[in-house]
Coordinates of C-alpha atoms in Angstrom, one line a residue:
M4 CA 0.0 0.0 0.0
T5 CA 1.1 3.6 -0.5
V6 CA 0.7 6.4 2.0
T7 CA 0.2 9.8 0.3
R8 CA -1.3 12.1 3.0
V9 CA -1.0 11.6 6.8
L10 CA -3.3 13.2 9.4
V11 CA -1.6 13.4 12.8
A12 CA -4.2 13.0 15.5
N13 CA -2.3 15.0 18.0
R14 CA -0.9 18.5 18.7
G15 CA 2.3 20.4 19.5
E16 CA 5.7 19.0 19.3
I17 CA 4.9 15.5 18.2
A18 CA 2.7 16.7 15.4
R19 CA 5.5 18.9 14.1
R20 CA 7.9 16.0 14.5
V21 CA 5.8 13.7 12.3
F22 CA 5.3 16.4 9.7
R23 CA 9.0 16.9 9.4
T24 CA 9.5 13.3 8.3
C25 CA 6.5 13.3 6.1
R26 CA 7.9 16.4 4.3
D27 CA 11.3 14.5 3.9
L28 CA 9.5 11.6 2.3
G29 CA 7.2 13.6 0.1
I30 CA 4.1 12.8 2.0
G31 CA 1.3 15.3 2.5
T32 CA 0.2 16.4 6.0
V33 CA -3.0 17.2 7.8
A34 CA -3.2 18.9 11.2
V35 CA -6.1 19.0 13.6
Y36 CA -6.4 21.7 16.2
S37 CA -8.5 22.7 19.1
D38 CA -9.6 26.3 19.7
P39 CA -6.7 27.1 22.2
D40 CA -4.3 25.6 19.5
A41 CA -5.6 27.9 16.7
G42 CA -2.2 29.7 16.8
S43 CA -0.1 26.7 17.3
P44 CA 2.8 26.1 14.9
H45 CA 1.7 22.5 14.2
R46 CA -1.4 23.9 12.5
T47 CA 0.4 26.4 10.3
E48 CA 3.1 23.9 9.3
A49 CA 0.7 21.3 7.9
D50 CA -0.4 21.3 4.3
R51 CA -4.0 21.2 5.5
S52 CA -5.7 21.6 8.8
V53 CA -9.1 20.9 10.4
R54 CA -10.6 22.6 13.4
L55 CA -11.8 20.5 16.3
P56 CA -14.3 22.9 18.0
G57 CA -13.8 23.1 21.8
A58 CA -10.9 23.4 24.3
T59 CA -10.7 20.4 26.5
P60 CA -9.2 17.1 25.3
A61 CA -12.6 15.4 25.8
E62 CA -14.1 17.8 23.3
T63 CA -11.3 17.6 20.8
Y64 CA -8.2 15.3 20.7
L65 CA -10.1 12.5 22.5
R66 CA -12.9 12.4 19.9
A67 CA -12.2 9.5 17.6
D68 CA -15.3 10.3 15.5
L69 CA -14.1 13.9 14.8
L70 CA -10.6 12.7 14.0
V71 CA -11.7 10.1 11.5
A72 CA -14.1 12.7 9.9
A73 CA -11.2 15.2 9.7
A74 CA -9.0 12.7 7.9
R75 CA -11.7 11.9 5.4
A76 CA -12.6 15.6 4.8
A77 CA -8.9 16.5 4.3
G78 CA -8.2 13.7 1.9
A79 CA -5.8 11.8 4.2
D80 CA -5.2 8.1 3.6
A81 CA -3.4 7.4 6.9
V82 CA -3.5 8.5 10.5
H83 CA -0.5 8.8 12.9
P84 CA -1.6 9.0 16.5
G85 CA 1.6 10.5 18.0
Y86 CA 1.7 9.9 21.8
G87 CA -0.8 10.5 24.5
F88 CA -4.5 11.2 23.8
L89 CA -5.8 8.2 21.7
S90 CA -2.5 6.8 20.6
E91 CA -3.0 3.7 22.7
N92 CA -6.7 3.4 22.2
A93 CA -7.6 0.2 20.3
D94 CA -11.1 1.4 19.5
F95 CA -9.6 4.4 17.7
A96 CA -7.2 2.2 15.8
R97 CA -10.2 0.1 14.7
A98 CA -12.2 3.1 13.7
V99 CA -9.3 4.3 11.5
V100 CA -9.0 1.0 9.8
D101 CA -12.8 0.6 9.4
A102 CA -12.8 4.0 7.6
G103 CA -10.5 2.6 5.0
L104 CA -7.4 4.5 6.3
T105 CA -4.0 3.2 7.2
W106 CA -3.2 3.1 10.9
I107 CA 0.4 4.1 11.6
G108 CA 0.8 2.0 14.7
P109 CA 0.5 -1.6 16.0
P110 CA -2.6 -3.8 15.4
A111 CA -5.6 -3.0 17.6
T112 CA -5.2 -6.5 19.1
S113 CA -1.7 -5.6 20.3
I114 CA -3.0 -2.4 21.8
D115 CA -5.9 -4.3 23.5
A116 CA -3.4 -6.7 25.0
M117 CA -1.3 -3.9 26.6
G118 CA -4.1 -1.4 27.0
S119 CA -5.0 -2.5 30.5
K120 CA -1.8 -2.6 32.6
V121 CA -3.5 -5.1 34.9
E122 CA -4.1 -7.6 32.1
A123 CA -0.8 -6.8 30.5
K124 CA 1.0 -7.9 33.6
A125 CA -0.8 -11.2 33.6
L126 CA 0.1 -11.7 30.0
M127 CA 3.8 -10.9 30.5
A128 CA 4.0 -13.2 33.5
A129 CA 2.6 -16.0 31.4
A130 CA 5.3 -15.2 28.8
G131 CA 8.0 -15.5 31.4
V132 CA 8.7 -11.8 31.8
P133 CA 9.3 -10.8 35.5
V134 CA 6.5 -8.6 36.9
L135 CA 5.6 -6.8 40.2
Q136 CA 2.4 -8.2 41.8
L137 CA 0.2 -6.9 44.6
N138 CA -3.3 -8.2 45.3
E139 CA -4.2 -6.6 48.6
V140 CA -2.5 -3.6 50.3
T141 CA -1.4 -4.1 53.9
E142 CA 0.8 -2.0 56.1
A143 CA 3.7 -4.2 55.3
D144 CA 3.3 -3.4 51.6
L145 CA 3.9 0.3 52.0
P146 CA 4.8 2.4 50.2
V147 CA 2.7 1.6 47.1
L148 CA 2.0 3.3 43.8
V149 CA -1.4 4.0 42.4
K150 CA -1.3 3.9 38.6
A151 CA -3.8 4.6 35.8
S152 CA -4.4 1.4 33.8
A153 CA -5.1 3.1 30.5
G154 CA -2.3 5.7 30.3
G155 CA 1.0 7.2 31.5
G156 CA 2.9 10.5 31.6
G157 CA 2.4 10.8 35.3
C158 CA -1.4 11.3 35.1
G159 CA -3.3 9.1 37.6
M160 CA -0.1 8.2 39.5
R161 CA 0.2 8.6 43.3
I162 CA 2.7 7.3 45.9
V163 CA 0.9 6.2 49.1
R164 CA 2.9 5.9 52.3
A165 CA 0.0 5.6 54.8
L166 CA -3.0 3.3 54.5
A167 CA -5.2 6.1 55.7
D168 CA -4.4 8.1 52.5
L169 CA -5.0 5.2 50.1
D170 CA -8.7 5.8 49.4
A171 CA -8.3 9.6 48.8
E172 CA -5.3 9.0 46.5
V173 CA -7.1 6.4 44.5
E174 CA -10.0 8.8 43.9
T175 CA -7.6 11.5 42.8
A176 CA -5.8 9.1 40.5
R177 CA -9.1 8.0 39.0
A178 CA -10.2 11.6 38.4
E179 CA -6.9 12.4 36.6
A180 CA -7.1 9.2 34.6
A181 CA -10.7 9.8 33.5
S182 CA -9.8 13.4 32.4
A183 CA -6.6 12.4 30.5
F184 CA -7.5 9.0 29.0
G185 CA -11.2 8.7 29.3
D186 CA -10.8 5.6 31.6
P187 CA -10.8 5.9 35.4
T188 CA -9.4 2.4 36.0
V189 CA -6.4 2.3 38.4
F190 CA -4.4 -0.3 40.1
V191 CA -1.9 -0.5 42.9
E192 CA 1.6 -2.0 42.9
P193 CA 4.6 -2.0 45.2
Y194 CA 6.7 1.2 45.0
V195 CA 10.4 0.6 44.7
E196 CA 12.3 3.4 46.3
A197 CA 15.3 4.7 44.3
G198 CA 14.8 2.2 41.5
R199 CA 15.8 2.8 37.9
H200 CA 13.3 3.3 35.1
I201 CA 14.8 1.5 32.1
E202 CA 13.0 1.0 28.9
V203 CA 13.8 -0.8 25.6
Q204 CA 12.9 0.5 22.2
V205 CA 11.6 -2.2 19.9
L206 CA 10.7 -2.0 16.2
A207 CA 8.9 -4.9 14.5
D208 CA 7.6 -5.5 11.0
A209 CA 4.7 -7.6 9.8
H210 CA 7.0 -10.3 8.6
G211 CA 8.3 -11.6 11.9
T212 CA 11.4 -9.5 12.4
V213 CA 11.7 -7.7 15.8
W214 CA 14.5 -5.4 16.7
S215 CA 15.7 -4.3 20.1
L216 CA 17.3 -0.9 19.6
G217 CA 18.9 -0.7 23.1
E218 CA 17.8 0.8 26.4
R219 CA 17.0 4.2 27.6
E220 CA 17.5 5.4 31.2
C221 CA 14.5 7.5 32.3
S222 CA 14.9 7.6 36.0
L223 CA 15.1 11.4 36.6
Q224 CA 11.4 12.0 37.1
R225 CA 9.0 14.5 38.7
R226 CA 5.5 13.5 39.6
H227 CA 6.3 10.2 37.9
Q228 CA 6.8 11.9 34.6
K229 CA 10.2 11.7 32.9
V230 CA 12.5 14.8 32.9
V231 CA 15.8 13.5 31.7
E232 CA 16.3 10.5 29.4
E233 CA 19.5 9.0 27.9
T234 CA 21.0 6.1 26.0
P235 CA 22.9 4.0 26.8
S236 CA 22.1 3.8 30.5
P237 CA 25.2 4.4 32.7
F238 CA 23.9 1.7 35.0
V239 CA 23.2 -1.1 32.5
T240 CA 26.0 -3.7 32.0
P241 CA 26.3 -5.7 28.8
E242 CA 24.8 -8.7 30.5
L243 CA 21.8 -6.7 31.9
R244 CA 21.4 -5.1 28.5
A245 CA 21.1 -8.5 26.8
A246 CA 18.6 -9.7 29.4
L247 CA 16.5 -6.6 29.1
S248 CA 16.6 -6.8 25.3
D249 CA 15.6 -10.4 25.3
A250 CA 12.7 -9.7 27.7
A251 CA 11.5 -6.8 25.5
V252 CA 11.6 -8.9 22.3
T253 CA 9.7 -11.7 24.2
A254 CA 7.1 -9.1 25.2
A255 CA 6.7 -7.9 21.7
R256 CA 6.4 -11.3 20.2
A257 CA 3.9 -12.3 22.9
I258 CA 1.4 -9.8 21.5
D259 CA 2.3 -10.1 17.8
Y260 CA 3.6 -6.5 17.9
V261 CA 4.1 -4.5 14.7
G262 CA 5.7 -1.0 14.5
A263 CA 7.6 1.1 17.0
G264 CA 7.0 0.5 20.7
T265 CA 8.6 0.6 24.1
V266 CA 8.8 -2.0 26.8
E267 CA 9.4 -0.4 30.2
F268 CA 11.1 -2.0 33.2
L269 CA 11.7 -1.1 36.8
V270 CA 15.3 -2.1 37.8
R271 CA 16.4 -2.5 41.4
A272 CA 19.9 -1.6 42.6
D273 CA 20.9 -5.3 42.5
G274 CA 20.0 -5.5 38.8
A275 CA 16.7 -7.4 39.2
F276 CA 14.2 -6.0 36.8
F277 CA 10.4 -6.1 36.5
F278 CA 8.0 -5.4 33.6
L279 CA 6.1 -2.1 34.1
E280 CA 4.2 -1.7 30.8
T281 CA 4.4 -1.7 27.0
N282 CA 3.8 1.6 25.3
T283 CA 2.2 0.7 22.0
R284 CA 3.2 3.9 20.3
L285 CA 6.2 6.2 19.7
Q286 CA 7.7 7.4 22.9
V287 CA 8.4 11.1 23.9
E288 CA 12.0 10.2 24.3
H289 CA 12.5 8.4 21.0
P290 CA 15.0 11.1 19.7
V291 CA 17.9 9.8 21.9
T292 CA 17.5 6.4 20.2
E293 CA 17.5 8.1 16.8
C294 CA 20.6 10.0 17.6
V295 CA 22.7 6.9 18.5
T296 CA 21.3 4.6 15.8
G297 CA 20.9 7.2 13.0
L298 CA 17.4 5.8 12.3
D299 CA 14.3 7.9 11.7
L300 CA 11.8 6.0 13.7
V301 CA 8.8 7.9 12.3
A302 CA 10.0 7.0 8.8
W303 CA 10.2 3.4 9.8
Q304 CA 6.7 3.6 11.2
L305 CA 5.5 4.7 7.9
R306 CA 7.4 2.1 5.9
I307 CA 6.3 -0.7 8.2
A308 CA 2.6 0.4 7.9
A309 CA 3.1 0.3 4.1
G310 CA 4.3 -3.4 4.4
E311 CA 8.1 -3.0 4.1
R312 CA 10.5 -5.4 5.8
L313 CA 13.1 -4.6 8.3
P314 CA 16.7 -5.7 7.6
A315 CA 17.7 -8.8 9.5
E316 CA 19.8 -6.8 12.1
P317 CA 19.5 -3.3 13.5
P318 CA 22.3 -0.8 13.2
A319 CA 24.9 -0.7 16.0
P320 CA 24.6 2.3 18.3
T321 CA 27.3 4.9 18.5
G322 CA 28.0 7.6 21.0
H323 CA 25.8 8.9 23.8
A324 CA 22.6 10.9 23.7
I325 CA 20.8 12.8 26.5
E326 CA 17.4 14.4 26.3
V327 CA 15.7 16.8 28.7
R328 CA 12.1 17.9 28.7
L329 CA 11.8 21.7 29.0
Y330 CA 8.6 22.4 30.9
A331 CA 6.7 25.6 31.6
E332 CA 6.7 25.0 35.4
D333 CA 8.3 26.2 38.6
P334 CA 10.1 23.4 40.3
A335 CA 10.7 25.5 43.4
Q336 CA 6.9 25.8 43.8
D337 CA 6.2 22.0 43.9
W338 CA 6.6 21.8 40.1
R339 CA 3.7 24.2 39.6
P340 CA 2.8 24.4 35.9
V341 CA 2.7 27.8 34.3
S342 CA 0.8 29.1 31.4
G343 CA 0.9 32.3 29.3
P344 CA 2.4 33.8 26.2
V345 CA 5.9 32.8 24.9
H346 CA 7.6 36.0 24.0
G347 CA 10.9 34.6 23.0
F348 CA 12.1 31.0 22.4
D349 CA 15.6 30.4 21.0
V350 CA 17.5 27.3 21.9
P351 CA 20.7 26.8 19.9
G352 CA 20.1 23.7 17.7
T353 CA 18.5 22.1 14.7
A354 CA 14.8 21.3 15.1
F355 CA 13.7 17.7 14.6
A356 CA 16.8 16.4 13.0
V357 CA 19.6 14.1 14.1
P358 CA 22.7 16.3 14.0
P359 CA 25.3 15.2 11.4
A360 CA 28.0 15.3 14.0
A361 CA 28.1 15.8 17.8
G362 CA 25.6 18.5 18.5
I363 CA 22.2 19.6 19.6
R364 CA 18.7 18.7 18.5
V365 CA 15.5 20.6 19.5
D366 CA 12.0 19.2 19.1
A367 CA 9.8 22.1 20.1
G368 CA 6.1 22.5 20.3
V369 CA 6.2 26.3 20.6
V370 CA 7.8 29.3 18.9
A371 CA 8.0 32.9 19.8
G372 CA 4.4 34.1 19.9
S373 CA 2.9 30.8 21.0
V374 CA 0.7 30.6 24.1
V375 CA 1.0 27.9 26.7
S376 CA -2.5 26.7 27.4
T377 CA -3.9 25.4 30.7
H378 CA -5.6 22.6 28.9
Y379 CA -2.5 20.5 27.9
D380 CA 0.8 19.2 29.2
P381 CA 3.2 22.1 29.9
M382 CA 6.1 20.7 27.9
L383 CA 7.7 23.3 25.6
A384 CA 10.4 21.3 23.9
K385 CA 12.7 18.4 24.1
V386 CA 16.4 19.4 23.8
V387 CA 18.8 16.6 22.9
A388 CA 22.6 16.4 22.8
W389 CA 24.5 13.7 21.0
A390 CA 28.3 13.2 21.5
P391 CA 30.9 10.5 21.5
T392 CA 30.9 10.3 25.3
R393 CA 28.3 10.8 28.1
A394 CA 30.3 13.6 29.7
E395 CA 30.6 15.5 26.5
A396 CA 26.8 15.1 25.8
A397 CA 26.0 16.4 29.2
A398 CA 28.3 19.4 28.9
R399 CA 26.9 20.3 25.4
L400 CA 23.3 20.0 26.6
A401 CA 23.8 22.0 29.8
A402 CA 25.5 24.8 27.8
A403 CA 22.8 24.9 25.1
L404 CA 20.1 25.2 27.8
A405 CA 22.0 27.8 29.9
N406 CA 22.4 30.0 26.9
A407 CA 18.9 29.6 25.6
R408 CA 16.6 32.7 25.3
L409 CA 13.4 31.6 27.1
H410 CA 11.2 34.6 27.6
G411 CA 7.7 34.0 28.9
P412 CA 6.4 31.5 31.5
T413 CA 8.8 30.3 34.1
T414 CA 10.6 27.1 33.1
N415 CA 12.6 24.3 34.6
R416 CA 15.7 25.3 32.6
D417 CA 17.9 26.1 35.6
L418 CA 17.0 22.8 37.3
L419 CA 17.9 20.9 34.2
V420 CA 21.2 22.6 33.8
R421 CA 22.2 22.1 37.5
S422 CA 21.1 18.4 37.2
L423 CA 23.2 17.8 34.1
R424 CA 26.2 19.4 35.8
H425 CA 25.7 17.7 39.2
P426 CA 28.5 15.4 40.3
A427 CA 26.1 12.6 41.1
F428 CA 24.5 12.8 37.6
L429 CA 27.9 12.8 35.9
A430 CA 28.8 9.7 38.0
G431 CA 25.7 7.9 36.7
E432 CA 23.8 8.0 40.0
T433 CA 20.5 8.7 38.4
D434 CA 17.8 6.7 40.1
T435 CA 14.2 7.8 40.7
A436 CA 15.1 9.4 44.0
F437 CA 17.6 11.9 42.4
F438 CA 15.6 15.0 42.9
D439 CA 14.5 14.1 46.5
R440 CA 18.0 13.1 47.5
H441 CA 19.8 16.2 46.2
G442 CA 17.0 18.7 47.0
L443 CA 15.1 21.2 44.9
D444 CA 16.5 24.0 47.0
V445 CA 19.9 23.2 45.4
L446 CA 18.8 21.9 41.9
A447 CA 16.2 24.6 41.2
A448 CA 18.3 27.5 42.4
P449 CA 18.8 30.2 39.7
L450 CA 21.9 29.9 37.5
A451 CA 22.6 33.6 38.0
S452 CA 25.0 34.4 40.8
D453 CA 24.2 37.0 43.4
D454 CA 26.3 39.5 41.6
E455 CA 24.6 38.8 38.3
V456 CA 21.2 39.0 40.0
A457 CA 22.2 42.4 41.3
L458 CA 23.6 43.5 37.9
A459 CA 20.5 42.6 35.9
P460 CA 18.2 45.4 37.1
L461 CA 20.9 48.0 36.2
A462 CA 21.2 46.6 32.7
A463 CA 17.4 46.5 32.4
A464 CA 17.0 50.1 33.6
L465 CA 19.7 51.3 31.2
A466 CA 18.1 49.5 28.3
L467 CA 14.7 50.9 29.1
A468 CA 16.1 54.4 29.3
A469 CA 17.9 53.8 26.0
G470 CA 14.5 52.9 24.4
R471 CA 12.9 56.0 25.8
R472 CA 15.8 58.1 24.5
R473 CA 15.6 56.6 21.0
D474 CA 11.9 57.5 20.8
A475 CA 12.4 61.0 22.1
A476 CA 11.3 63.8 19.8
V477 CA 14.2 66.1 20.8
L478 CA 17.7 65.7 22.3
G479 CA 17.6 62.1 21.5
D480 CA 21.4 61.9 21.3
L481 CA 21.8 62.7 25.0
P482 CA 21.8 60.0 27.7
S483 CA 18.4 59.6 29.4
G484 CA 18.2 61.9 32.4
W485 CA 21.4 63.7 31.5
R486 CA 21.7 67.2 33.2
N487 CA 24.3 69.9 32.9
V488 CA 23.8 70.5 36.6
V489 CA 23.8 67.5 38.9
S490 CA 20.2 66.6 39.8
Q491 CA 18.3 63.7 41.2
P492 CA 19.5 60.2 40.1
Q493 CA 17.6 58.1 37.6
R494 CA 15.4 55.5 39.5
T495 CA 13.7 52.4 38.1
A496 CA 11.7 50.2 40.4
F497 CA 11.3 46.5 39.7
E498 CA 9.4 44.0 41.9
T499 CA 12.6 42.6 43.3
A500 CA 14.9 45.6 43.2
E501 CA 15.2 49.4 42.8
V502 CA 18.0 50.9 40.6
S503 CA 19.5 54.3 41.2
Y504 CA 22.2 55.8 38.9
R505 CA 23.3 59.0 37.1
L506 CA 24.8 59.5 33.7
T507 CA 27.3 62.4 33.7
R508 CA 30.2 63.7 31.7
D509 CA 32.3 61.3 33.6
G510 CA 30.2 58.3 32.7
L511 CA 28.0 56.1 34.9
Q512 CA 27.6 56.9 38.5
G513 CA 26.1 53.8 40.1
P514 CA 27.4 50.5 41.7
E515 CA 31.0 50.6 42.6
G516 CA 33.3 49.1 40.0
V517 CA 30.7 49.2 37.2
E518 CA 31.3 51.3 34.1
L519 CA 29.0 51.8 31.1
V520 CA 30.4 50.9 27.7
S521 CA 27.2 51.2 25.7
A522 CA 23.5 51.0 26.2
E523 CA 21.0 50.2 23.5
P524 CA 17.4 49.0 23.9
H525 CA 18.3 45.4 23.4
E526 CA 21.9 45.2 24.6
V527 CA 23.9 46.8 27.4
V528 CA 27.6 46.4 27.7
L529 CA 29.2 47.1 31.2
T530 CA 32.7 46.7 32.5
V531 CA 32.5 45.1 36.0
H532 CA 35.7 45.4 37.9
G533 CA 37.7 45.5 34.7
V534 CA 35.8 42.6 32.9
E535 CA 33.5 43.5 30.0
R536 CA 30.0 41.9 30.3
R537 CA 27.6 41.9 27.3
L538 CA 24.0 41.6 28.4
S539 CA 21.0 41.2 26.1
V540 CA 17.7 42.7 27.2
A541 CA 14.2 41.8 26.0
V542 CA 11.2 43.9 27.0
H543 CA 7.6 42.8 26.7
G544 CA 5.3 45.2 28.3
D545 CA 6.3 45.4 32.0
D546 CA 8.2 42.2 31.8
V547 CA 12.0 42.3 31.1
W548 CA 14.5 39.5 30.7
V549 CA 18.2 40.1 31.1
D550 CA 20.4 37.3 29.6
G551 CA 24.0 36.9 30.3
D552 CA 26.6 34.3 29.5
G553 CA 24.9 31.2 30.8
W554 CA 22.2 32.8 33.0
S555 CA 19.0 34.7 32.8
V556 CA 17.1 37.0 35.2
P557 CA 13.4 37.9 34.7
L558 CA 12.2 41.3 36.1
R559 CA 8.9 43.1 36.2
V560 CA 8.7 46.9 36.2
L561 CA 6.5 48.3 39.0
P562 CA 3.9 50.8 38.0
R563 CA 4.5 54.4 39.2
F564 CA 0.9 54.5 40.5
P565 CA -0.3 51.1 41.6
D566 CA -4.0 50.3 41.1
P567 CA -5.5 50.0 44.6
S568 CA -8.2 47.7 43.3
A569 CA -5.6 45.0 42.5
A570 CA -4.9 44.4 46.2
V571 CA -6.5 41.4 47.9
A572 CA -7.8 41.1 51.5
A573 CA -5.5 39.7 54.1
G574 CA -5.9 35.9 54.5
S575 CA -6.9 35.5 50.9
L576 CA -5.8 32.3 49.1
V577 CA -5.5 32.9 45.4
A578 CA -5.2 30.6 42.4
P579 CA -1.6 29.8 41.8
M580 CA -2.4 29.2 38.1
P581 CA -5.4 29.3 35.7
G582 CA -7.5 26.2 36.0
S583 CA -10.8 24.6 36.7
V584 CA -12.2 24.0 40.2
V585 CA -12.9 20.3 40.5
A586 CA -13.5 20.0 44.3
V587 CA -14.3 22.3 47.2
H588 CA -13.9 20.7 50.6
V589 CA -14.8 23.6 53.0
S590 CA -17.6 25.9 53.8
V591 CA -17.9 29.3 55.5
G592 CA -17.4 28.9 59.2
D593 CA -15.3 25.7 59.0
R594 CA -12.2 25.5 61.2
V595 CA -9.2 24.2 59.3
T596 CA -5.7 23.2 60.3
A597 CA -2.4 24.0 58.5
G598 CA -1.9 21.7 55.5
Q599 CA -5.6 20.8 55.3
R600 CA -6.9 20.4 51.7
L601 CA -9.4 23.3 51.0
L602 CA -10.1 22.8 47.3
V603 CA -8.6 21.3 44.2
L604 CA -7.7 22.9 40.8
E605 CA -7.2 21.0 37.6
A606 CA -4.8 22.4 35.1
M607 CA -2.4 21.0 32.5
K608 CA -3.7 17.4 32.9
M609 CA -3.0 17.3 36.7
Q610 CA -4.9 18.0 39.9
H611 CA -3.4 20.6 42.3
P612 CA -4.7 20.8 45.9
V613 CA -4.9 24.2 47.6
T614 CA -4.1 23.7 51.3
A615 CA -4.4 26.0 54.4
P616 CA -1.2 27.8 55.1
A617 CA -2.1 27.9 58.9
D618 CA -4.8 27.2 61.3
G619 CA -7.9 29.4 60.9
V620 CA -11.5 29.8 60.1
V621 CA -13.0 30.0 56.6
T622 CA -14.7 33.4 56.2
S623 CA -15.4 33.2 52.5
V624 CA -15.5 30.7 49.7
D625 CA -15.5 32.5 46.4
V626 CA -15.6 29.7 43.9
V627 CA -17.8 26.6 43.1
V628 CA -17.0 23.3 41.4
G629 CA -16.7 23.8 37.7
A630 CA -15.6 27.4 37.8
Q631 CA -12.8 28.5 35.6
V632 CA -10.4 30.8 37.4
E633 CA -7.4 32.9 36.4
A634 CA -4.1 33.0 38.2
G635 CA -4.4 35.4 41.2
A636 CA -8.1 35.0 41.5
V637 CA -9.3 34.8 45.2
L638 CA -10.5 31.2 46.0
T639 CA -11.2 31.4 49.7
V640 CA -10.4 33.6 52.7
L641 CA -9.1 32.4 56.0
E642 CA -9.0 34.3 59.3
G643 CA -6.5 33.3 61.9
E644 CA -7.8 32.0 65.2
T645 CA -7.3 34.2 68.2

């Protein structure tokens, strides 16, 4: 069969990734987009696009009927599901095939076999693959992990360390699973502290050939979602690699697998491993495998769907590849996701392509001008480094991230850089307890030093003044605030600092040891104790970003006359992010204790509890279940007990 036009039943980065390969192969492309994604680059990069009316996944990307209808309307003859959403939904695969379209994925029967993690474990145990089993939870079994049966990506996953918390965490996991995957089924398994999450990439054709393309180490995780992935694993020995590969191939053959897929294992410190799940789709972290093998896995998905055979043996891997997931989130605030406009996005690299030599690859879902929505996962991009050695790959990747221009929502960039440069990471000590063991207070600390944090407001103030001077109708060639007679200094107030300086015939009068070389609206050059520092400045409304050599400082200009209506009453608890209120646990007059859950917001595929910061009495509840709230909106008001 011949594929001529592919609809990608997905959004963002993975849709753009598939489109790139389709363009390389001369295949036409079709995008689908929800209303919040109307300005997404995946829509504009496709040859054709079809709107899915609505905002939530349930209204749009989880509607199999709308996706099949879009494929037909746009003249597509094949559907690629990407990852997430309906990518592992057997009914969707059947609907695609029943519509006379080619499904770029495994047979529906294989998806069925792995679709329920509960049934998948039984099937793998019968095939001789080691599994974790737990039938009834007792005190001796703690801690345990609650997991969604129908999905992954951290949704519907909760660690439970006390039996008293089990029921509540199961209900939360069910709600997340239902919202993300349309299936609330969850199960419980033993939780292995400080284990390693190792997965094996498999590729199988319809003629009986199954490849193992090596393992990926995916142990650095937050909220059970991967943050850093690499291949080969620094932990896996040749003997363990062979055993994992054999188990992965056995798993694939047990379900007559066809196409690209991943078999995931939990590996203990002693090398014992257990089957976790099989992802019957392309994985988020597939680029690291592409970098070391030179394969285009999407191209092979298309070829296999068209009936082509794999060669007898896979290519031998070379070098080392590390991928990080760049998220719009604040790790220091319990990984709180962040939404809003992306003003600037520039990571040194080549998008969606394996570098021809050691270098950087960027698979991004956003560009400058994109908006990070509250309806979807907050991942902005995957940044990948490929080099001959692990140490060089880590160094290249850390430098590319540190020097990236990321202007907009807060990101986890500084955490990623500090993790890649951490001695424990470089030593290969990368189990699932990495972030807990080394502490977010250390890993999420800003890359900018105290001196650089102090220098940034001065550079921002000088750039802002240069912009005003450039726009001046008269005397535009004089420095801003320049006077023949010494007068008051120039002052600029930011949320975190206030800058005071003068520009005179003798130059800058400001911080000791700092001299002004030049100041333009987008670049300020200062000499600091004899060392010239070139700082770029980006201004977007009241928000300013100052980027140095490997660091960035965000600032916000304070208004000269604050709006008194913007103030909130003492004791107000405000929404930390835009989202939907899914539960309210208190009423006016209730007495609450510190840490008690007051209500729950849902945003970016996850549920976020809002808890009492101290003991008190609820004096106001300003939201109801189902309400959509903006960041900063008052949710409830507490009054301290006297």
